Tab-separated table of C-alpha atoms and ligand atoms in Angstrom:
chain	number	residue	atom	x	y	z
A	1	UNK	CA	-278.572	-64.547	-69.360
A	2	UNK	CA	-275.538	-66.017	-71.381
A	3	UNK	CA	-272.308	-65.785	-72.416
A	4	UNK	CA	-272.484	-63.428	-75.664
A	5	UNK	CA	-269.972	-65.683	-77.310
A	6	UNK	CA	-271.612	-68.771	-77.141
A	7	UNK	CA	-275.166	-66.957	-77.300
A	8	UNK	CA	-274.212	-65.807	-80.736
A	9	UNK	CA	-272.713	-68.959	-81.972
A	10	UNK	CA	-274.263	-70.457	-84.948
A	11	UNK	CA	-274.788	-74.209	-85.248
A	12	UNK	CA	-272.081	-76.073	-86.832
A	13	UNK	CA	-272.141	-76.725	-90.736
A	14	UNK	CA	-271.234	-80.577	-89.487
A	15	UNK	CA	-274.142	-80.622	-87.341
A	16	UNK	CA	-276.112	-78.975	-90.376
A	17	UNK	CA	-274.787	-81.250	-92.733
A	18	UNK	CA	-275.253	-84.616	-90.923
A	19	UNK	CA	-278.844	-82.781	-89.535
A	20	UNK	CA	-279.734	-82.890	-93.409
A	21	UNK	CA	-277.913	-85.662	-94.447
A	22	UNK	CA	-280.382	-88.107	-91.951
A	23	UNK	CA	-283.569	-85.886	-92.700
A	24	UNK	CA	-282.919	-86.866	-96.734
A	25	UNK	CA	-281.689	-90.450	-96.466
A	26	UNK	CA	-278.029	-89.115	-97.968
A	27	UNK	CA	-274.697	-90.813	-98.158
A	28	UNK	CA	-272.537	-88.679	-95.443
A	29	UNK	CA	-269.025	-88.088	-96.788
A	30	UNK	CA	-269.470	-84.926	-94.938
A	31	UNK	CA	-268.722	-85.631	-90.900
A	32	UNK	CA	-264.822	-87.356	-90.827
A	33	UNK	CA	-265.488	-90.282	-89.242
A	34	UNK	CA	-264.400	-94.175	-90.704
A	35	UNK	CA	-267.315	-96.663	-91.686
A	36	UNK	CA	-265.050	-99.519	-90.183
A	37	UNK	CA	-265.534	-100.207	-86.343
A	38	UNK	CA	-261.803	-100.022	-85.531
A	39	UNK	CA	-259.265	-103.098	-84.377
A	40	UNK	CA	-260.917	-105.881	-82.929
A	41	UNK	CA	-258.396	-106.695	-80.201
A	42	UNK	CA	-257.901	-103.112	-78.934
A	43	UNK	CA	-261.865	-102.939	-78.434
A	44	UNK	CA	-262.037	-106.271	-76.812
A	45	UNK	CA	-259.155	-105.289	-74.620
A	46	UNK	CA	-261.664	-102.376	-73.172
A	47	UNK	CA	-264.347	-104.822	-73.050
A	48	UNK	CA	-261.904	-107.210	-70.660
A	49	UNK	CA	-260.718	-103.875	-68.941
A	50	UNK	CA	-264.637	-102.687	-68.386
A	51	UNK	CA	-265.381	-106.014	-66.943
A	52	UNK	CA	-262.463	-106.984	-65.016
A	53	UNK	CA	-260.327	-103.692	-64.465
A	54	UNK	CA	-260.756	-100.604	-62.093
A	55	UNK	CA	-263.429	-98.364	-63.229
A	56	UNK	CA	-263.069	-95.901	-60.552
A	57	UNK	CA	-261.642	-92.848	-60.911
A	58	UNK	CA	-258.115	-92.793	-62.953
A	59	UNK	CA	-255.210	-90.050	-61.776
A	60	UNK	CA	-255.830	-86.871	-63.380
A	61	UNK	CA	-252.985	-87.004	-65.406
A	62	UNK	CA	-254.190	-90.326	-66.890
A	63	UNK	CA	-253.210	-93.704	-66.133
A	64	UNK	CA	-249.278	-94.345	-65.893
A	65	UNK	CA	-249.124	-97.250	-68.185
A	66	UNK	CA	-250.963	-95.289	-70.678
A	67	UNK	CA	-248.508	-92.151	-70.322
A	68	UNK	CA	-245.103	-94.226	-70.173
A	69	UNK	CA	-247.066	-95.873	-73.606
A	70	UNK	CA	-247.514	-92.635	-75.205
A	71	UNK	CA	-244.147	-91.605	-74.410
A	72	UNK	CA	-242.652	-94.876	-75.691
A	73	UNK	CA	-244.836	-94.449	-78.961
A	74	UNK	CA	-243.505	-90.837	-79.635
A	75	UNK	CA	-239.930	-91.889	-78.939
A	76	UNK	CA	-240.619	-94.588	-81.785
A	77	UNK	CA	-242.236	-93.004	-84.245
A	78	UNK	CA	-240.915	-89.351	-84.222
A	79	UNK	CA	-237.657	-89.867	-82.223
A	80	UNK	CA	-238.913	-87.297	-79.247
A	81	UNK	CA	-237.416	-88.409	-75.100
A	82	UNK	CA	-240.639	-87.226	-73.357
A	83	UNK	CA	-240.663	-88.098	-70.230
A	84	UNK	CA	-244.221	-90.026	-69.023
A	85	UNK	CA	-244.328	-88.685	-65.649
A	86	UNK	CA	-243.892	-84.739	-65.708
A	87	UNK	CA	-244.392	-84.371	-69.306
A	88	UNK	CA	-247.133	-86.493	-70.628
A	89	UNK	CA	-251.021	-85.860	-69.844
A	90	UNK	CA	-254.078	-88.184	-70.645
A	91	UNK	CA	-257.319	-85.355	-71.685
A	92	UNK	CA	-260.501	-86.627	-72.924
A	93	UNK	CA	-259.837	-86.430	-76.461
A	94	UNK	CA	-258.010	-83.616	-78.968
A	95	UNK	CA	-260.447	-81.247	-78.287
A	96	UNK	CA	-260.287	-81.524	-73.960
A	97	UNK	CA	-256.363	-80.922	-74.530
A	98	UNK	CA	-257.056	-77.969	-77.071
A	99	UNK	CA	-259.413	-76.224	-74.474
A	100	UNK	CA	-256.634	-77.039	-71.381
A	101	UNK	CA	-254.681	-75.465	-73.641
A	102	UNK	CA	-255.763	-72.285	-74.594
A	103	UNK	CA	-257.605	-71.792	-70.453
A	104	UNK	CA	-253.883	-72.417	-69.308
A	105	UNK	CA	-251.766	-70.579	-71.512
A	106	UNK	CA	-253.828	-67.543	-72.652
A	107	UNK	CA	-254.312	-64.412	-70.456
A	108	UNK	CA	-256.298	-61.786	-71.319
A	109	UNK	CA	-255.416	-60.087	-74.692
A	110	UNK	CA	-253.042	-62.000	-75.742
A	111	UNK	CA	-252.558	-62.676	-79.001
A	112	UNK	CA	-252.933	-65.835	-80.950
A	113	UNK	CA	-252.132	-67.018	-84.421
A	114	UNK	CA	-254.011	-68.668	-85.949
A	115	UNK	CA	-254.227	-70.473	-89.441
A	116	UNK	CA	-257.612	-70.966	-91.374
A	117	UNK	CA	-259.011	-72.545	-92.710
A	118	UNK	CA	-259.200	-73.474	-88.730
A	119	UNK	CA	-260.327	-76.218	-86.717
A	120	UNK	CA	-264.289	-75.258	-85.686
A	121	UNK	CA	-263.251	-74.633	-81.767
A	122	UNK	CA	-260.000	-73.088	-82.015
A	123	UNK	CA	-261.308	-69.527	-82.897
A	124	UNK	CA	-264.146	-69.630	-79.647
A	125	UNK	CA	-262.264	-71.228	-77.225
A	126	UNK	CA	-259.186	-68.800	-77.813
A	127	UNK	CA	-261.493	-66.079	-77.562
A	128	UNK	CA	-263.451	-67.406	-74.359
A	129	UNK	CA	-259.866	-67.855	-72.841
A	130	UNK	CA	-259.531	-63.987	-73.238
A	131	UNK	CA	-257.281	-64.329	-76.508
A	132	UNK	CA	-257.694	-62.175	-79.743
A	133	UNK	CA	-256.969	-64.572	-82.959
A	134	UNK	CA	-254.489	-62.974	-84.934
A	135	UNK	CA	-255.569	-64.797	-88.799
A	136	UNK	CA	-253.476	-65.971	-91.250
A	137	UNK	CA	-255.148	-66.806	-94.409
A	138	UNK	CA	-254.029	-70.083	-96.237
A	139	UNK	CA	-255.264	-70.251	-100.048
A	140	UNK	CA	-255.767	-73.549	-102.420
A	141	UNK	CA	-254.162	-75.233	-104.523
A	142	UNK	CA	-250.951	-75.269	-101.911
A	143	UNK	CA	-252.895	-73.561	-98.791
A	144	UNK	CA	-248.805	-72.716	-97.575
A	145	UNK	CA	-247.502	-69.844	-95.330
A	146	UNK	CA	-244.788	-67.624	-95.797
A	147	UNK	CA	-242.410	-65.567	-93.902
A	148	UNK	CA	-244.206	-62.200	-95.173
A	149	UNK	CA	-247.523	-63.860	-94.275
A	150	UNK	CA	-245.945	-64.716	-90.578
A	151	UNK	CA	-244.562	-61.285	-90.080
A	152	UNK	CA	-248.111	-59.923	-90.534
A	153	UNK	CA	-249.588	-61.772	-88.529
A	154	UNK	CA	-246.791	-62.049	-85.377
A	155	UNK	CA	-246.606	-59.037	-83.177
A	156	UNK	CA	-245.065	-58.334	-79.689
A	157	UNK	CA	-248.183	-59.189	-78.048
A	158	UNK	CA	-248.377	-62.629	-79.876
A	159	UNK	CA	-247.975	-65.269	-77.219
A	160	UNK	CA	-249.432	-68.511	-78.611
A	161	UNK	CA	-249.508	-70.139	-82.153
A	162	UNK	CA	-251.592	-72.910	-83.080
A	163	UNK	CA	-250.931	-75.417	-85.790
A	164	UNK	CA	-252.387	-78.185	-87.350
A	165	UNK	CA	-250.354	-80.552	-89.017
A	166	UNK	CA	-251.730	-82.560	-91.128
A	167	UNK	CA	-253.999	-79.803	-91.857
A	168	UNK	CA	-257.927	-80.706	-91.891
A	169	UNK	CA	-260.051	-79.430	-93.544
A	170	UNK	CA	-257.162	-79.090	-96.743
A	171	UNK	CA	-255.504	-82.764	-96.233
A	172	UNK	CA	-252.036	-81.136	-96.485
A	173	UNK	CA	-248.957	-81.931	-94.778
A	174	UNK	CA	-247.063	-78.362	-93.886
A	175	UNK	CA	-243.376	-79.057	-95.557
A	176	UNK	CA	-240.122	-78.923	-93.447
A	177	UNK	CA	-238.681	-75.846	-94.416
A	178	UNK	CA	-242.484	-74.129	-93.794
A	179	UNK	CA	-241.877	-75.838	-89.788
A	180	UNK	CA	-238.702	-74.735	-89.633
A	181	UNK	CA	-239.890	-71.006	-90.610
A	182	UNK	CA	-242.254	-71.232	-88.052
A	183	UNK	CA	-240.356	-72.213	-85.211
A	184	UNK	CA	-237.658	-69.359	-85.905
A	185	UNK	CA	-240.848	-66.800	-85.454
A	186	UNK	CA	-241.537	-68.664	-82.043
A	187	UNK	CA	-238.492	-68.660	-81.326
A	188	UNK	CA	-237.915	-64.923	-81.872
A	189	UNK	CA	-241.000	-64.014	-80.363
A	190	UNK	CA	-241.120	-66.104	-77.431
A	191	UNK	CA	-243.976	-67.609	-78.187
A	192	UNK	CA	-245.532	-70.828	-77.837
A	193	UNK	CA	-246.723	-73.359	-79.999
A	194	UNK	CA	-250.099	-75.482	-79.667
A	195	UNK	CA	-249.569	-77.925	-82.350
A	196	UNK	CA	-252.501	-80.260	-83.049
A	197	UNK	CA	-251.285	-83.269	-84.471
A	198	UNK	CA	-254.317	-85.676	-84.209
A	199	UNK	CA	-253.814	-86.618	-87.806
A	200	UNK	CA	-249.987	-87.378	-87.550
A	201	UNK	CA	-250.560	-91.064	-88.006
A	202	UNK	CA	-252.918	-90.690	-91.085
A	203	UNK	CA	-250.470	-89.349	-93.495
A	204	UNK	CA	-249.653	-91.104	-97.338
A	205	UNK	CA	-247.686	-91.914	-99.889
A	206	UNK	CA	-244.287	-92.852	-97.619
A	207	UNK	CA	-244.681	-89.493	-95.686
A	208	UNK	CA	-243.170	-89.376	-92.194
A	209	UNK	CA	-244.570	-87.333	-89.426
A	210	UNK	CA	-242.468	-84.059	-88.408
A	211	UNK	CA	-243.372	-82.787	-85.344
A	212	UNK	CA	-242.834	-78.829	-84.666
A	213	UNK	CA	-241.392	-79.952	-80.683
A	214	UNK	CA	-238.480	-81.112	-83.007
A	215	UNK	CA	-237.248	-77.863	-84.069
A	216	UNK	CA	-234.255	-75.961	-82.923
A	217	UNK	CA	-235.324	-73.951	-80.054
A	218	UNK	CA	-239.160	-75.657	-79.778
A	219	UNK	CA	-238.874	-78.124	-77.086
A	220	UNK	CA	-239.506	-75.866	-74.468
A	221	UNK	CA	-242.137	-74.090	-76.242
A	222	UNK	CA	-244.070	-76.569	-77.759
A	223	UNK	CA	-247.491	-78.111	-76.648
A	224	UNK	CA	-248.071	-81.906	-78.274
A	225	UNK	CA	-251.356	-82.494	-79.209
A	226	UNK	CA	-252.203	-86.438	-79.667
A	227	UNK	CA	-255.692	-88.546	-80.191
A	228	UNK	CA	-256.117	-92.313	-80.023
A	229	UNK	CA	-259.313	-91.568	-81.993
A	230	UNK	CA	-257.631	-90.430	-84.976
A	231	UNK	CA	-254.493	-93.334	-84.674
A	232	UNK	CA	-256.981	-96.117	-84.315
A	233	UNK	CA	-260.234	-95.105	-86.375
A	234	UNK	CA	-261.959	-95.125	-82.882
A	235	UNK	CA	-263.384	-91.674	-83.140
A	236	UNK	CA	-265.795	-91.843	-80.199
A	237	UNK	CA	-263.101	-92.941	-77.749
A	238	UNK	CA	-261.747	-89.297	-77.095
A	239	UNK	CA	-258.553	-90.168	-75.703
A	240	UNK	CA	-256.374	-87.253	-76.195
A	241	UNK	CA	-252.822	-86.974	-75.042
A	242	UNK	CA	-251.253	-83.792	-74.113
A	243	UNK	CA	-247.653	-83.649	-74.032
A	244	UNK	CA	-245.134	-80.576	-73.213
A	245	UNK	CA	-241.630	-79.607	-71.106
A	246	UNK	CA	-242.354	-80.118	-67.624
A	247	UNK	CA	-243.124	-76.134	-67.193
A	248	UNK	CA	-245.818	-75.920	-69.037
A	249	UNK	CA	-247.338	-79.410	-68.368
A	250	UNK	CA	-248.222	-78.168	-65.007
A	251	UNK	CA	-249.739	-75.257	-66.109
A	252	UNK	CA	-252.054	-77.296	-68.663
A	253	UNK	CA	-252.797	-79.911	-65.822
A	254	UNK	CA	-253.978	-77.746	-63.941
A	255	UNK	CA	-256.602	-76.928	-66.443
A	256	UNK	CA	-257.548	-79.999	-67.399
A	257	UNK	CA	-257.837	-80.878	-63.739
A	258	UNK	CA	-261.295	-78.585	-64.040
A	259	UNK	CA	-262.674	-79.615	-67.243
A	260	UNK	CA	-262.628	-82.930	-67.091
A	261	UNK	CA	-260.657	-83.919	-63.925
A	262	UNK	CA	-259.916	-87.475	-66.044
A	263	UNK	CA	-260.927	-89.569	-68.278
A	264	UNK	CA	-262.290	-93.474	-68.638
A	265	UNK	CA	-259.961	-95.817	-67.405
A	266	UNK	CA	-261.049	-98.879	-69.715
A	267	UNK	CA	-260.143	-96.901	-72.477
A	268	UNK	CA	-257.078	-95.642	-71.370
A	269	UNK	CA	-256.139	-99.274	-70.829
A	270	UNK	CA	-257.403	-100.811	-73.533
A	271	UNK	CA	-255.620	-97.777	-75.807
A	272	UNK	CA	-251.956	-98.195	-73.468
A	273	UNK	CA	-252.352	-101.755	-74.988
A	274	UNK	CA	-252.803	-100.663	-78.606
A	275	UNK	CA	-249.965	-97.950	-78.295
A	276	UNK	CA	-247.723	-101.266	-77.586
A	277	UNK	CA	-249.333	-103.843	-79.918
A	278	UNK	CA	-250.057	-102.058	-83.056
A	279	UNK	CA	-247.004	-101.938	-85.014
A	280	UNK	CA	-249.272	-104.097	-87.942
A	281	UNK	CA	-252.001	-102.099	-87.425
A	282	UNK	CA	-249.675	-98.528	-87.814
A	283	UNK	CA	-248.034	-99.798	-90.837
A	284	UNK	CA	-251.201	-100.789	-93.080
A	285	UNK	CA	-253.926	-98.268	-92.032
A	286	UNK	CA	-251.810	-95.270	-94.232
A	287	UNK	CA	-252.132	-97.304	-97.043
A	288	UNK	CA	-255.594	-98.320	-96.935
A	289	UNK	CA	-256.684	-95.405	-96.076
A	290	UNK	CA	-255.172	-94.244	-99.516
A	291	UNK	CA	-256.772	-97.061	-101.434
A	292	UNK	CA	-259.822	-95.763	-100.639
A	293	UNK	CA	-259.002	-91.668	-101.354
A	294	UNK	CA	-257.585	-93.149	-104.832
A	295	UNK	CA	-260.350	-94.698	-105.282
A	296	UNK	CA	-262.447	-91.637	-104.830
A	297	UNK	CA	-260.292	-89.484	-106.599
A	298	UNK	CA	-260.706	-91.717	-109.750
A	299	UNK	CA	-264.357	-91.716	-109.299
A	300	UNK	CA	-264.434	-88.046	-109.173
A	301	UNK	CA	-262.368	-87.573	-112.095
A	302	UNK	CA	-264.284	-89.740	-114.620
A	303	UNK	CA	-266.712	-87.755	-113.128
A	304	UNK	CA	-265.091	-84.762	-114.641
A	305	UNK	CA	-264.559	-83.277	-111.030
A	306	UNK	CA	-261.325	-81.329	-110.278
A	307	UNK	CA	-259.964	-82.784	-106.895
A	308	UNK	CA	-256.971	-81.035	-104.797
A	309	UNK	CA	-253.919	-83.234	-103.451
A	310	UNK	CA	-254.677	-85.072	-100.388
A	311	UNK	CA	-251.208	-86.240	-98.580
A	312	UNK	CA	-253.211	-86.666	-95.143
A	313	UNK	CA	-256.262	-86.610	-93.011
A	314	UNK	CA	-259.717	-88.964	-94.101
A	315	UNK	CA	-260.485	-86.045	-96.446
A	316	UNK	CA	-260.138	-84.809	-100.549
A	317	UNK	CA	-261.174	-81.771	-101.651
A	318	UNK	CA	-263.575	-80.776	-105.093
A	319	UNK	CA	-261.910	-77.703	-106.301
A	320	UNK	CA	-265.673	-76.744	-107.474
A	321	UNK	CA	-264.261	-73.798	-110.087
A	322	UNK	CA	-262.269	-76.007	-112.212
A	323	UNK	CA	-265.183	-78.776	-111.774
A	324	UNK	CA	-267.362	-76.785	-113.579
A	325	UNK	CA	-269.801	-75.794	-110.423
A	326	UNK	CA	-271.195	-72.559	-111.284
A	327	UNK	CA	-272.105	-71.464	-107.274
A	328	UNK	CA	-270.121	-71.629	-104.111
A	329	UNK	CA	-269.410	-74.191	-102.000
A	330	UNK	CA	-272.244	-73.595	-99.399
A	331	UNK	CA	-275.023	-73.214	-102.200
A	332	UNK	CA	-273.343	-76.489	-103.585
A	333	UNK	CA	-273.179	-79.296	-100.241
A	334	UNK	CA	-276.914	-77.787	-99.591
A	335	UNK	CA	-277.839	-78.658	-103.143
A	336	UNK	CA	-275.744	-82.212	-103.143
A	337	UNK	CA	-277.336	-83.175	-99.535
A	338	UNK	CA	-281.075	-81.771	-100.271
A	339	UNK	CA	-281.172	-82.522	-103.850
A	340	UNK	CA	-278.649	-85.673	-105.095
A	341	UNK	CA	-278.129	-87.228	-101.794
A	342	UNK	CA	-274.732	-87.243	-100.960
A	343	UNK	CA	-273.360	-84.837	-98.099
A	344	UNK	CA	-270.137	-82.760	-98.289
A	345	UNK	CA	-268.818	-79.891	-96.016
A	346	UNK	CA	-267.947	-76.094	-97.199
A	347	UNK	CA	-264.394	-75.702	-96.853
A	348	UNK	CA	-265.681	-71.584	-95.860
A	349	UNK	CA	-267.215	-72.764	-93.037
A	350	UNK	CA	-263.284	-73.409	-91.926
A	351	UNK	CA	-262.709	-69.393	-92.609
A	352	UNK	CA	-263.676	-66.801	-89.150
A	353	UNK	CA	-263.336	-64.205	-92.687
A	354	UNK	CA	-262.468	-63.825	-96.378
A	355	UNK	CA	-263.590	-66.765	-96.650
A	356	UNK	CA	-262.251	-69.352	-99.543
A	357	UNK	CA	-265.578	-70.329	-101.202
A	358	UNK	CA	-264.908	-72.728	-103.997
A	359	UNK	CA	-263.883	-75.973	-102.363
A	360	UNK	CA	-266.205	-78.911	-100.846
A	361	UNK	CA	-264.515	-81.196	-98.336
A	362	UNK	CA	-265.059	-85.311	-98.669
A	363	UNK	CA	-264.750	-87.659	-96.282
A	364	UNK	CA	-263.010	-90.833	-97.693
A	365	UNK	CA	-262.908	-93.301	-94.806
A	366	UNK	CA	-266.065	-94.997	-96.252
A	367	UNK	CA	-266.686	-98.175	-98.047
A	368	UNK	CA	-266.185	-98.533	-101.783
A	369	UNK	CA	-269.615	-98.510	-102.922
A	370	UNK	CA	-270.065	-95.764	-100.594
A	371	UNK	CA	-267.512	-93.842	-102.464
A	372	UNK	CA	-268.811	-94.361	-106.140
A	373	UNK	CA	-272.191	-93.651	-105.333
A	374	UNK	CA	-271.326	-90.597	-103.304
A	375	UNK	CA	-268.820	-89.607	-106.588
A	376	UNK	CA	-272.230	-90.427	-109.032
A	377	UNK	CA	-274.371	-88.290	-106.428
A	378	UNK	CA	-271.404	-85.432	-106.629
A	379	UNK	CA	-271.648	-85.450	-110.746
A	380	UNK	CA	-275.737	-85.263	-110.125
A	381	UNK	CA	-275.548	-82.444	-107.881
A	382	UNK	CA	-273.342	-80.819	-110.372
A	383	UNK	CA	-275.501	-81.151	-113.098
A	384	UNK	CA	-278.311	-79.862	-111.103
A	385	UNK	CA	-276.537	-77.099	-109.922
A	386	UNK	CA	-275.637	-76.338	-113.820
A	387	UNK	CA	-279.302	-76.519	-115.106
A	388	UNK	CA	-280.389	-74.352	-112.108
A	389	UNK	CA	-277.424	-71.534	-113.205
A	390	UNK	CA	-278.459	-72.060	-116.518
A	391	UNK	CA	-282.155	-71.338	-116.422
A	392	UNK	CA	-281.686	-68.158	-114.123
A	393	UNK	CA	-279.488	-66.552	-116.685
B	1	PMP	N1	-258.349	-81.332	-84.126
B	1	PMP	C1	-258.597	-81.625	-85.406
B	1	PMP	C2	-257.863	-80.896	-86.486
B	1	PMP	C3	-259.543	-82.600	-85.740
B	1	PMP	O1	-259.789	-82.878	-87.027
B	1	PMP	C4	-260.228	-83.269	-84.689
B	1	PMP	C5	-261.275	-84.314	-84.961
B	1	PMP	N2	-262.044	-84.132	-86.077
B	1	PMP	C6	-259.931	-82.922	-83.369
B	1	PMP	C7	-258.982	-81.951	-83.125
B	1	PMP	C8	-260.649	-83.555	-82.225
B	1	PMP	O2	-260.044	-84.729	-81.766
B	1	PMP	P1	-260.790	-85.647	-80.712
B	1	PMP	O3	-261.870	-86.375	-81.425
B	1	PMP	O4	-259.713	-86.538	-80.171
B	1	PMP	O5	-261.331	-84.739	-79.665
């Protein structure tokens, strides 16, 4: 009656998680989402553009001002000379210009390299599009790649490789000469890269964006993924951007033509505006955002917790072994959201196998009495999960 792949499918941990989180009245630093409502003037500008705009049915490539705003925004953040009209596409969030991705680039049996910990749809929709995932396994503390790691997993049947940079669930930033390696085994391979940058604006400590399109030999070969959700803390908008050589844009229009056809104009509008009138707003959310992942680290730590590097993304990782957590990181978020009240995610569920199974991921984009009582709740759950290894020795 169905599709075995999606037949088969479990549900997600996040919709587990969150499932739980409501059912026991828990603080959710599990699902990555901001407590904050977002700027004021871009959501008023969709409010004026609901009212008093066209709310008929946009271009499928999105709406030009939008697309010559993206391209204008790329050009001066990361230095890139897309051009709006034949290589910029408006999709209906990250995950719409993931899916046009994979349906328009992948024929069947292809491969496709993949990092994990992965991105939850990545793995399904590169299989659905007839793809077989070629994994590369990415370890804590440093969760890097190497060239013996790329040769294993490249082949001459490899055709696509997807990164994500800034890396969620591990909140790293992949280091130059790590792009660079990467985009010599594109290169040599003829392959092309899906890079989802959705994070690229939510990156700390000084850190500059490097997109892999900038690499010798990648321009051609490269598919940009954006998200106004993730650049304005408007997670519900799903505004993605998709942007690539002229080639392969029509290719992945094509595709998103049939998914989604287009996507609301108000928000497009109201999110061409912000693109053009949030230089404030680009220059202090980094750092806030850091206040508050300081903050929780330093929680955590009195706490006694062990907590990984973050340089990016709303997220910090427990390193649970060197916390003192006795179980793995499944056993642990079930006992934290059932039993202390406070929801996390298993950084396994990010792994298709060999799964990594001693790290919980927090969200940090939360208030600050959100964060210590989620950190007390974490140091509860710990103890809990002690006592319980204790008596069942
Ligand atoms: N890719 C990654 C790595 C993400 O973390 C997310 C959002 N959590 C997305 C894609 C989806 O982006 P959007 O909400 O714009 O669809």
């Amino acid at each position: 009656m169905a599709n075995p792949l999606y037949e088969a499918m479990p549900t997600t941990v996040f919709a587990v998680m969150s499932g739980l989180a409501r059912e026991h009245g828990a603080i959710n630093l599990g699902q990555g989402y901001p407590d904050e409502p977002g700027p004021l003037a871009i959501r008023q500008k969709a409010a004026d553009a609901t009212l008093n705009g066209d709310n008929q049915y946009p271009p499928t490539f999105g709406l030009p001002e939008l697309r010559q705003a993206v391209a204008a925004h790329y050009a001066r953040f990361q230095g890139l000379d897309l051009d709006w009209a034949s290589e910029v596409t408006i999709t209906s969030g990250g995950t719409e210009a993931l899916a046009a991705a994979f349906l328009g680039l992948i024929a069947p049996g292809d491969e496709v390299v993949l990092f994990q910990p992965l991105y939850d749809s990545y793995a399904p929709m590169v299989r659905r599009a007839g793809g077989v995932p070629r994994l590369v396994r990415l370890e804590p503390p440093h969760w890097r790649f190497d060239r013996a790691m790329l040769e294993a997993a490249f082949t001459p049947r490899t055709r696509l490789v997807v990164l994500n940079n800034p890396l969620n669930p591990t909140a790293t930033v992949c280091p130059d000469e790590d792009l660079a390696l990467l985009a010599a085994f594109c290169v040599a391979h003829d392959a092309v890269a899906v890079c989802d940058e959705v994070w690229e604006h939510v990156v700390f400590d000084g850190r500059a964006h490097r997109p892999l399109i900038a690499y010798p030999g990648m321009r051609e070969r490269t598919v940009k993924i954006g998200s106004a959700g993730k650049m304005f803390a408007l997670t519900g908008w799903k505004i993605g951007f998709l942007c690539a050589a002229p080639k392969l844009t029509a290719v992945l229009a094509k595709a998103h033509q049939f998914l989604t056809f287009t996507t609301a104009p108000n928000l497009q509008a109201a999110v061409a505006w912000g693109l053009e009138n949030s230089a404030d707003w680009f220059a202090a959310m980094p750092g806030d955002l850091a206040r508050s992942r300081d903050r929780l680290t330093e929680a955590l730590r009195r706490e006694g917790f062990g907590v990984l590097p973050s340089q990016g993304t709303y997220f910090l990782n427990i390193d649970l072994a060197a916390s003192g957590v006795r179980e793995d990181d499944r056993s642990f978020c079930l006992r934290s959201v059932t039993e202390a009240g406070v929801a996390a995610i298993p950084v396994s569920a990010f792994y298709e196998e060999a799964p990594v199974t001693s790290i919980a991921r927090l969200c940090f984009s939360k208030r600050d009495e959100t964060l210590d009582e989620g950190a007390r709740r974490l140091a509860k759950a710990r103890d809990l999960s002690l006592r319980a290894h204790n008596a069942g020795r």
